[in-house]
CSV table of C-alpha atoms and ligand atoms in Angstrom, one decimal:
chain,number,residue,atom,x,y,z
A,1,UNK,CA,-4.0,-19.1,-0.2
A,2,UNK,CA,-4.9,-15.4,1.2
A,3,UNK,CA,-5.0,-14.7,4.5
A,4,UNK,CA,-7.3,-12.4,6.0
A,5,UNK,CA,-6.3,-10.5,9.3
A,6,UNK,CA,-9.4,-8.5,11.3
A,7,UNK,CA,-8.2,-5.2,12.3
A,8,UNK,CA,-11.1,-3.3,14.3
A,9,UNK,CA,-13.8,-3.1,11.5
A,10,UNK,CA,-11.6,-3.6,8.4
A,11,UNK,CA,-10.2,-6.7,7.4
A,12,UNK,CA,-6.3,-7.0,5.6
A,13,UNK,CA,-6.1,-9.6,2.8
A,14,UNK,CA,-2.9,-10.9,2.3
A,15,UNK,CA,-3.3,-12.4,-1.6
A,16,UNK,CA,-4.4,-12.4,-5.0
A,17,UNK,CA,-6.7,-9.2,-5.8
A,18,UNK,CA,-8.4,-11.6,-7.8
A,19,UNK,CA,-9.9,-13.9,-4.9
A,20,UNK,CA,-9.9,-11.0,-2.4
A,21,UNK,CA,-10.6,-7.5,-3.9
A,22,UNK,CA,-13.0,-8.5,-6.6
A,23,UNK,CA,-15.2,-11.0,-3.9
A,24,UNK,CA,-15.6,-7.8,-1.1
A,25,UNK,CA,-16.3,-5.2,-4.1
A,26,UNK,CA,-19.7,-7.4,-4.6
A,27,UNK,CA,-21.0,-6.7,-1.4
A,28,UNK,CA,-20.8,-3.4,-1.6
A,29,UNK,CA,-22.7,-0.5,-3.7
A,30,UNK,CA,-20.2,2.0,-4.5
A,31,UNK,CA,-21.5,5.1,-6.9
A,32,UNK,CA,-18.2,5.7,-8.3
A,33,UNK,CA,-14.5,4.4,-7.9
A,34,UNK,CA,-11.1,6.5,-8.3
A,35,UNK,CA,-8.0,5.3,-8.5
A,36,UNK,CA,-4.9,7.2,-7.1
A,37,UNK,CA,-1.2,6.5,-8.5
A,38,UNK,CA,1.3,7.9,-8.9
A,39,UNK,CA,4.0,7.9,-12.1
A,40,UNK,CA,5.7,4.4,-11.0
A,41,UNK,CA,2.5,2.6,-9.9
A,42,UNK,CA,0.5,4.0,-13.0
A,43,UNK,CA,2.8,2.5,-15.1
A,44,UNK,CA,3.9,-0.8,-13.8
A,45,UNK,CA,0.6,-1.4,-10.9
A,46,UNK,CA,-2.2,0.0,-13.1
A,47,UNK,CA,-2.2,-2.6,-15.5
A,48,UNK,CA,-1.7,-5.3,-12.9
A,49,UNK,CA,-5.1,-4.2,-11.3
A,50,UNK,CA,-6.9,-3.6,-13.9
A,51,UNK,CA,-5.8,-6.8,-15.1
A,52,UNK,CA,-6.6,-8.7,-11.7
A,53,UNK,CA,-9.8,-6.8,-11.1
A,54,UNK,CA,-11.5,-6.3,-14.4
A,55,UNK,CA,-12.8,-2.9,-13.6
A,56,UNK,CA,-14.0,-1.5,-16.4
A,57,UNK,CA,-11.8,1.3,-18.4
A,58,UNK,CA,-14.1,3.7,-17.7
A,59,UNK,CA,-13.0,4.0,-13.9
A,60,UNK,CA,-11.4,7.6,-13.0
A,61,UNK,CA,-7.5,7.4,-12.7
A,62,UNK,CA,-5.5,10.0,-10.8
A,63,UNK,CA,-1.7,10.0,-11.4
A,64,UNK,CA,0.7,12.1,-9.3
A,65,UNK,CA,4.3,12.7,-9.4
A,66,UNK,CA,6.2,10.4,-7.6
A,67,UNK,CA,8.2,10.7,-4.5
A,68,UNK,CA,7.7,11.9,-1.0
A,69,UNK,CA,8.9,15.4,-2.1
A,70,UNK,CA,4.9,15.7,-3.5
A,71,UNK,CA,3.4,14.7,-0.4
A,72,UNK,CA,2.4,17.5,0.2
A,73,UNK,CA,-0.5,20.7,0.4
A,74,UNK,CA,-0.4,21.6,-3.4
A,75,UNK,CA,-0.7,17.7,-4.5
A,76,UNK,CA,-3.6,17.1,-2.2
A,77,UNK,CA,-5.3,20.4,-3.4
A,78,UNK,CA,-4.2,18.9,-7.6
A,79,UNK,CA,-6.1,15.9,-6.5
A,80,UNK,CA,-9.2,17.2,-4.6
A,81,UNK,CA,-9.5,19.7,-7.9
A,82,UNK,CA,-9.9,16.4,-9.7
A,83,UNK,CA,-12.0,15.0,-7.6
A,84,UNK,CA,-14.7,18.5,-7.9
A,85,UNK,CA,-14.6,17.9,-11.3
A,86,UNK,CA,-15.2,14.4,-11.0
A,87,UNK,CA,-18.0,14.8,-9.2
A,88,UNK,CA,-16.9,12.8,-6.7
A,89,UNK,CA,-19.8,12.0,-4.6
A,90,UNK,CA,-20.0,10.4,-0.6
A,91,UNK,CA,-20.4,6.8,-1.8
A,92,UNK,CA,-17.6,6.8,-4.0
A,93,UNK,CA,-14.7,4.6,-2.7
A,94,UNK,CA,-11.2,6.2,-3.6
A,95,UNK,CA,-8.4,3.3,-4.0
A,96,UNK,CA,-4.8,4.1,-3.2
A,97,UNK,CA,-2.8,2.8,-5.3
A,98,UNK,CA,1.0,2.8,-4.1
A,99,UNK,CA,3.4,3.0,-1.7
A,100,UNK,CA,3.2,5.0,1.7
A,101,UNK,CA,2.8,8.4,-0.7
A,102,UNK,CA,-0.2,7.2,-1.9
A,103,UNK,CA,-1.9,5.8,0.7
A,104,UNK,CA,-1.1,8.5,3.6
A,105,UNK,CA,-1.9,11.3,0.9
A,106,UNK,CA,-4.6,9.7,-1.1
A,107,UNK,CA,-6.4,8.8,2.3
A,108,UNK,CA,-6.2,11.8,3.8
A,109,UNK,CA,-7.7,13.2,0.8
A,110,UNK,CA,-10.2,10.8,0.6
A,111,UNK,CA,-10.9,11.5,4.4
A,112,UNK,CA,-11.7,15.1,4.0
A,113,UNK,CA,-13.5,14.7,0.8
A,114,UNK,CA,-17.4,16.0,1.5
A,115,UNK,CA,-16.4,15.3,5.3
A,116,UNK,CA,-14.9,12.1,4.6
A,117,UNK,CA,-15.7,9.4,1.3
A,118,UNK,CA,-14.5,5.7,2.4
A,119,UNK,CA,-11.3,4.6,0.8
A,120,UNK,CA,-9.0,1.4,0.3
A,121,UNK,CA,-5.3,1.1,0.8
A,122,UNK,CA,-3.8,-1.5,-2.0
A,123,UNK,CA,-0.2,-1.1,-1.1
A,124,UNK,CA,2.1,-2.0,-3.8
A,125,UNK,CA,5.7,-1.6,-2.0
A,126,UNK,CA,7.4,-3.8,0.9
A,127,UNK,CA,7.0,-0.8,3.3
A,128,UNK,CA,3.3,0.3,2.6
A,129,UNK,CA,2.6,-3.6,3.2
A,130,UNK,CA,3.8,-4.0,6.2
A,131,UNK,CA,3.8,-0.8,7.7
A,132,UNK,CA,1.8,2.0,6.4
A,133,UNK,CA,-1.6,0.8,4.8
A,134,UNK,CA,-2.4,-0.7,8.1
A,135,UNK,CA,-3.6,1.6,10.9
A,136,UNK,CA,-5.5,4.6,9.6
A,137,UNK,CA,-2.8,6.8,9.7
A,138,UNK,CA,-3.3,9.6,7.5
A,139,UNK,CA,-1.2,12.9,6.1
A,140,UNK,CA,1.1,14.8,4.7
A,141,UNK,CA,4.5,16.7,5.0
A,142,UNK,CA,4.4,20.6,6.1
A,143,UNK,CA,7.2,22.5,5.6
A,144,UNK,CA,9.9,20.0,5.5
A,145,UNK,CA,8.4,18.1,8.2
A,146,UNK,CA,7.1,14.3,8.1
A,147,UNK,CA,3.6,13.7,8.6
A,148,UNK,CA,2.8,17.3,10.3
A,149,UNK,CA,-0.6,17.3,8.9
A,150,UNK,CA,-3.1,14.3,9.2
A,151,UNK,CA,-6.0,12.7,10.5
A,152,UNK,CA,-6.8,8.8,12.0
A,153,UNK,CA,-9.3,7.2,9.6
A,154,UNK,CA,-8.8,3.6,8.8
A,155,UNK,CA,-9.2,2.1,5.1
A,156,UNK,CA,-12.8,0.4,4.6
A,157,UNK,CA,-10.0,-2.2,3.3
A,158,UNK,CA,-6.8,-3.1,2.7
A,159,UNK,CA,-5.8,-5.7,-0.2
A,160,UNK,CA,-2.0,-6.8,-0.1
A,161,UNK,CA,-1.2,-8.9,-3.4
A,162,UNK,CA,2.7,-9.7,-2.9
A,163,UNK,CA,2.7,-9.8,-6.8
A,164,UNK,CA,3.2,-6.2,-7.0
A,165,UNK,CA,6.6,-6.8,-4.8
A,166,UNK,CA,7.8,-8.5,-7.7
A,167,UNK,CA,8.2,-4.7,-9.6
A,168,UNK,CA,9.8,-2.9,-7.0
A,169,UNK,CA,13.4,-1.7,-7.6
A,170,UNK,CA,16.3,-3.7,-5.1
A,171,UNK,CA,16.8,-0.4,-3.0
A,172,UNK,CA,13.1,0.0,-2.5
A,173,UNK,CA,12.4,-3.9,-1.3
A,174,UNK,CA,14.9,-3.2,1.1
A,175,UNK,CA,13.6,0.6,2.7
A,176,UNK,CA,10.4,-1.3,3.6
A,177,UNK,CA,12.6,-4.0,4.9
A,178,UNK,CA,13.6,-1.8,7.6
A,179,UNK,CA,10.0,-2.1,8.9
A,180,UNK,CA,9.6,-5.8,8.9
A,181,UNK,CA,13.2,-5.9,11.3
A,182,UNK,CA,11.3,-3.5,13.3
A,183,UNK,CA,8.1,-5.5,13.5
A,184,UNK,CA,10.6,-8.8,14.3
A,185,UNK,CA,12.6,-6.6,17.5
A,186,UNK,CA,9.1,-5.3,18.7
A,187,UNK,CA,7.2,-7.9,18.9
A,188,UNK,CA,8.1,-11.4,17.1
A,189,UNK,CA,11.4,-13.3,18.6
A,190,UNK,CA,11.1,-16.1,16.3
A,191,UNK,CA,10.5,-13.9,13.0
A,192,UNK,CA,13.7,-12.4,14.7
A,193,UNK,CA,15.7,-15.2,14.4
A,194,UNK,CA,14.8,-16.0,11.6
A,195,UNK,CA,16.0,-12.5,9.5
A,196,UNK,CA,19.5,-13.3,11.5
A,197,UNK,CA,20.1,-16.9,10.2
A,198,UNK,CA,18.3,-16.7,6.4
A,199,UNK,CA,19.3,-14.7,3.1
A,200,UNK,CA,15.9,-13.2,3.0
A,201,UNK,CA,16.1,-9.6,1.2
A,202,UNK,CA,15.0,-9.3,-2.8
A,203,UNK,CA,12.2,-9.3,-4.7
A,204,UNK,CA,14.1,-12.4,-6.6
A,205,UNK,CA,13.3,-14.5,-3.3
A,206,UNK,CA,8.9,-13.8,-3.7
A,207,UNK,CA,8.8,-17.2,-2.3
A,208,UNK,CA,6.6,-18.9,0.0
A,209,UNK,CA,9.1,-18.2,2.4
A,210,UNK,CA,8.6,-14.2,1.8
A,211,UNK,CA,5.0,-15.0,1.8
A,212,UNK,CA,5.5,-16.3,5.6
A,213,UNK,CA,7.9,-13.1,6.9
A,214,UNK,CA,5.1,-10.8,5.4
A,215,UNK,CA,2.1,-13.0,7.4
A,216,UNK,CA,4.4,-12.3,10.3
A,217,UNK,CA,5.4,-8.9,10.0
A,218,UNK,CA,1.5,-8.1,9.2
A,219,UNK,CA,0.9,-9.8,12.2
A,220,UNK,CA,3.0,-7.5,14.5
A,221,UNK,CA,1.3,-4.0,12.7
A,222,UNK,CA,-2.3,-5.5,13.3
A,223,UNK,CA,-1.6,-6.6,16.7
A,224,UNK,CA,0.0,-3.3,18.1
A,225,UNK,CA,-2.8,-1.1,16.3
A,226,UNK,CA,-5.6,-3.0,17.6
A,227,UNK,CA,-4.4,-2.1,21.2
A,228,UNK,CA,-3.7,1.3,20.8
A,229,UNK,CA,-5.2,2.6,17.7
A,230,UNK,CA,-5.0,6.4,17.9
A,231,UNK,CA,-1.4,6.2,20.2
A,232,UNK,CA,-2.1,6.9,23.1
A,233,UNK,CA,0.3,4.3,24.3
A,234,UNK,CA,1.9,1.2,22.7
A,235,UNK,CA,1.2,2.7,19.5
A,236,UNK,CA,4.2,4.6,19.9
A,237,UNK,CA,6.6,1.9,20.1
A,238,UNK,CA,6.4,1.6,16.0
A,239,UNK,CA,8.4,4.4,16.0
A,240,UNK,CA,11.3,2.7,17.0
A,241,UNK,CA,14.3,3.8,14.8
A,242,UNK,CA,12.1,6.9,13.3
A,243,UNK,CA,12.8,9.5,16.1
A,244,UNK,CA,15.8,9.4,14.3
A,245,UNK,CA,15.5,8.0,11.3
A,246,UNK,CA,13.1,10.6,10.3
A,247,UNK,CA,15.1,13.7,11.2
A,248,UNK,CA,18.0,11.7,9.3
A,249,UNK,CA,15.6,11.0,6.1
A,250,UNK,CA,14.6,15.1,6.4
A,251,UNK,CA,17.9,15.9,6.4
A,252,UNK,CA,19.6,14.0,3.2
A,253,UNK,CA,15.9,15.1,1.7
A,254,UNK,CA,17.3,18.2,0.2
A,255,UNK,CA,20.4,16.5,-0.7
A,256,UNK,CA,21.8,15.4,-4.3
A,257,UNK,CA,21.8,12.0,-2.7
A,258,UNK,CA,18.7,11.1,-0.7
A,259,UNK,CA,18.4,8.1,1.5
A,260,UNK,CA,15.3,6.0,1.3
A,261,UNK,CA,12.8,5.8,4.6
A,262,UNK,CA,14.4,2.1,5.4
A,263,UNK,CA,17.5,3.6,4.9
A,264,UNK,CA,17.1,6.2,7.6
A,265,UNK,CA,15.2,3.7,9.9
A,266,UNK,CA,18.1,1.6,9.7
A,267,UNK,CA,20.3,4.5,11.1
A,268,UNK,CA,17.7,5.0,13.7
A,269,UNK,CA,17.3,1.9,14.8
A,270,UNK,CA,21.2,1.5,15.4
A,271,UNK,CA,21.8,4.6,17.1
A,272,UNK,CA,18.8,4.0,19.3
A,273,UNK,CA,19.7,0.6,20.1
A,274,UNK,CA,22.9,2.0,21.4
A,275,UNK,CA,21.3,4.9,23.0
A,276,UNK,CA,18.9,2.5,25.1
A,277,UNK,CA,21.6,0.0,25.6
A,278,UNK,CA,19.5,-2.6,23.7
A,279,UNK,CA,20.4,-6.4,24.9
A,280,UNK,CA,20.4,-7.4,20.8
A,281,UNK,CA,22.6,-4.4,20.1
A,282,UNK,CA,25.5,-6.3,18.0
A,283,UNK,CA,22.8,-8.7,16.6
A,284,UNK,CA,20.8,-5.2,14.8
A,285,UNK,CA,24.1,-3.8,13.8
A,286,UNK,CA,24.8,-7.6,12.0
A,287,UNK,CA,21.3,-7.8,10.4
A,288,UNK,CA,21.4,-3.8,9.3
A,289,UNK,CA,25.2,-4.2,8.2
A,290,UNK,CA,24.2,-6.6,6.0
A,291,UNK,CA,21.3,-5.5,4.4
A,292,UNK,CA,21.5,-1.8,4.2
A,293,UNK,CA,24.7,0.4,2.8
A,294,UNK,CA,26.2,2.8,4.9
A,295,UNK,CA,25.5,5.7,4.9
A,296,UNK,CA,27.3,7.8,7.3
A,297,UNK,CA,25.8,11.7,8.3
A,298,UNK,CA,27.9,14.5,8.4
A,299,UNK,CA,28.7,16.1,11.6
A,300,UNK,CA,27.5,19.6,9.6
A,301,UNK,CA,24.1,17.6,9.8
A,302,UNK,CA,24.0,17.2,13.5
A,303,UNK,CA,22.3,20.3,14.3
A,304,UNK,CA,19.9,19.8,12.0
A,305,UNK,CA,19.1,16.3,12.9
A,306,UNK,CA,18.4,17.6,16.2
A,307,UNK,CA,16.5,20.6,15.8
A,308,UNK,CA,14.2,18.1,13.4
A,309,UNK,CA,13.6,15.9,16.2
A,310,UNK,CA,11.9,18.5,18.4
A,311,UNK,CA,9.2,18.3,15.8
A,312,UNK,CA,8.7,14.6,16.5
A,313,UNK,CA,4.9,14.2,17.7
A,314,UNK,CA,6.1,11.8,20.7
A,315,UNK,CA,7.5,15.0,22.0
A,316,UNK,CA,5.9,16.1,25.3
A,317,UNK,CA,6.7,19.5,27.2
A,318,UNK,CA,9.2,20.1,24.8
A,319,UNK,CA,11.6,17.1,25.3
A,320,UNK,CA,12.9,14.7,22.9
A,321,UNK,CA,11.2,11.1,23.1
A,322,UNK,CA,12.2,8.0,21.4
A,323,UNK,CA,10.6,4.2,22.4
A,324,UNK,CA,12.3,0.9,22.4
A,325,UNK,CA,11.5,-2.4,22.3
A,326,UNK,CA,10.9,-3.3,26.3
A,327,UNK,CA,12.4,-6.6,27.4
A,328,UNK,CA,9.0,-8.6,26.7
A,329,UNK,CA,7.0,-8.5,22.9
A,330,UNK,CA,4.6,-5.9,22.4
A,331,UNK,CA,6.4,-4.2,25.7
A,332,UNK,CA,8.0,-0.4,25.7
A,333,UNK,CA,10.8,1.5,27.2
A,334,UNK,CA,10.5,5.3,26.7
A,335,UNK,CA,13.9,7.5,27.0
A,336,UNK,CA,14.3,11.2,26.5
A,337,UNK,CA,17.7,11.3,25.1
A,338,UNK,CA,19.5,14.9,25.1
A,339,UNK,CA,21.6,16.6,22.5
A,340,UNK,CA,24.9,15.1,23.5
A,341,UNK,CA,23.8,11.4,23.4
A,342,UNK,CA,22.1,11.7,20.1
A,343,UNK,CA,25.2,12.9,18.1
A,344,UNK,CA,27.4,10.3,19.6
A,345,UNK,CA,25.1,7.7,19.0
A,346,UNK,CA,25.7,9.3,15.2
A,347,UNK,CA,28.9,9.1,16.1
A,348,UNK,CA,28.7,5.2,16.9
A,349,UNK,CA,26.8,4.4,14.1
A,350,UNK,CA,28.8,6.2,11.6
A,351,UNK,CA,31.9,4.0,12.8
A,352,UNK,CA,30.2,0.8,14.0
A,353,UNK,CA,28.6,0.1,10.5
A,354,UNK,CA,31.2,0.8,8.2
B,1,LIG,N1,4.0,3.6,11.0
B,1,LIG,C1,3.8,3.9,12.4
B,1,LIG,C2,2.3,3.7,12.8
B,1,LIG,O1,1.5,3.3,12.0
B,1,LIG,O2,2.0,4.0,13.9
């Protein structure tokens, strides 16, 4: 049964595609449609959606390479080059196709087209679900940097069909999994309790279960975002575990052996839990522990992890700022850690989670 959630003037459908992208396309008169995948979702999403929606094969089809490494300047000038010689015009709809790539990228390309086309997010991973499809957030990478370069614009839609879960890879179910433990510590005690006490990670388990934990963790996204939509407050407390975790992900970018965004938040959201002296500290560590592999970081990357984090856009005045969960829901506590504190909370989670 798909459940619709109202997020300022754009609704999220939690469902099939076919009862919820095919009845909200016939009320609207859209010149043109263009799809945006990339290499994974072409292949194994594509035919999914075509199959759901019944578009016809005429419909344009963008496909990127895959991977955050091509969020970036060049891809977004590839694709706009395809939309010139589409002839995209301003009552095309673009649909993102994908994971958070896709629908950061392909919206912010959508949002600058001729001043700004309307576009809808159809995420097809765990994390772009939960997490990034929701809340207009909009951009792309600069110079090694996450998210540098972006605009707010929020989705005319978003259409969430938990089938495509069922074709993501183990390790990438569990990156976006790092979100809906975020969601559950920010603002849901009960969702909380209930990632401690079931087995609840893998796409094996698409059960009505999952179908619950993502109504829930939805919940949370939509919730926070409607009170704060361009973050100028409580907005900011989504990036608990990324003030981190980002500078971490950054950092094993370049690296013969990458770690996933989850991954990295999962890092983050230990060593700031320990930094903030978080009341549920052991409990995170159990629920990360046992979900996530360890991945410890290299004192060499210390300095780097740092220096990324003064490009964190919580920063004010030059000063590091990470947010945690306050003692209510939906409250915040705001620290500014310095350079010492960091690494040993590296330090701490390097030996606490192995
Ligand atoms: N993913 C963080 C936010 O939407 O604000």
């Amino acid at each position: 049964m798909p459940h619709t959630f109202q997020s300022g003037d754009y609704s999220i459908s939690l469902g099939d595609l076919r009862s919820t992208f095919k009845a909200w396309l016939h009320t609207r008169d859209y010149s043109q449609l263009y799809i945006i995948t990339d290499e994974n979702t072409h292949r194994a999403c594509l035919p999914v959606f075509r199959e759901k929606t019944e578009l016809p094969d005429w419909v344009k089809v963008a496909k990127i390479p895959a991977g955050e490494h091509f969020k970036s300047l060049d891809t977004c000038q590839a694709i706009w080059q395809q939309m010139l010689d589409t002839q995209l015009d301003r009552k095309a709809l673009v649909v993102n196709l994908g994971g958070g790539v896709i629908g950061d990228m392909g919206g912010f390309c959508a949002a600058t087209w001729k001043r700004g086309v309307d576009f809808i997010q159809i995420p097809t991973t765990l994390l772009a679900m939960t997490d990034a499809a929701i809340g207009g957030k909009l951009g792309i990478d600069f110079q090694g940097v996450k998210n540098t370069i972006g605009v707010f614009k929020n989705p005319a839609a978003v259409f969430a069909d938990p089938d495509f879960l069922k074709t993501l890879p183990e390790r990438e179910w569990r990156s976006g999994f790092a979100e809906v433990i975020k969601h559950a510590l920010i603002g849901d005690p009960e969702l909380w309790q209930r990632l401690q006490s079931e087995a609840v990670t893998g796409s094996h388990h698409l059960t009505d279960k999952w179908y619950d934990i993502l109504r829930a963790s939805i919940a949370v996204k939509v919730r926070v975002v409607q009170e704060d939509p361009l973050e100028k407050g409580l907005r900011a407390i989504l990036n608990f575990g990324h003030t981190i975790g980002h500078a971490v992900e950054s950092c094993f970018l370049e690296t013969d052996n990458p770690i996933t965004h989850g991954e990295a938040v999962a890092v983050g959201m230990v060593c700031e839990s320990w930094i903030g002296n978080l009341g549920k500290l052991e409990e995170v560590i159990a629920v990360i522990k046992s979900h996530f592999p360890h991945r410890p970081v290299p004192e060499s990357a210390f300095p780097g992890i740092w220096n990324l984090m003064h490009q964190d856009k919580k920063n004010v005045a030059g000063k590091v700022r990470m947010t945690l969960p306050g003692a209510e829901p939906f409250s915040m506590r705001i620290l500014e850690p310095d350079r010492q504190v960091v690494e040993q909370s590296l330090l701490f989670y390097n030996e606490s989670s192995s």
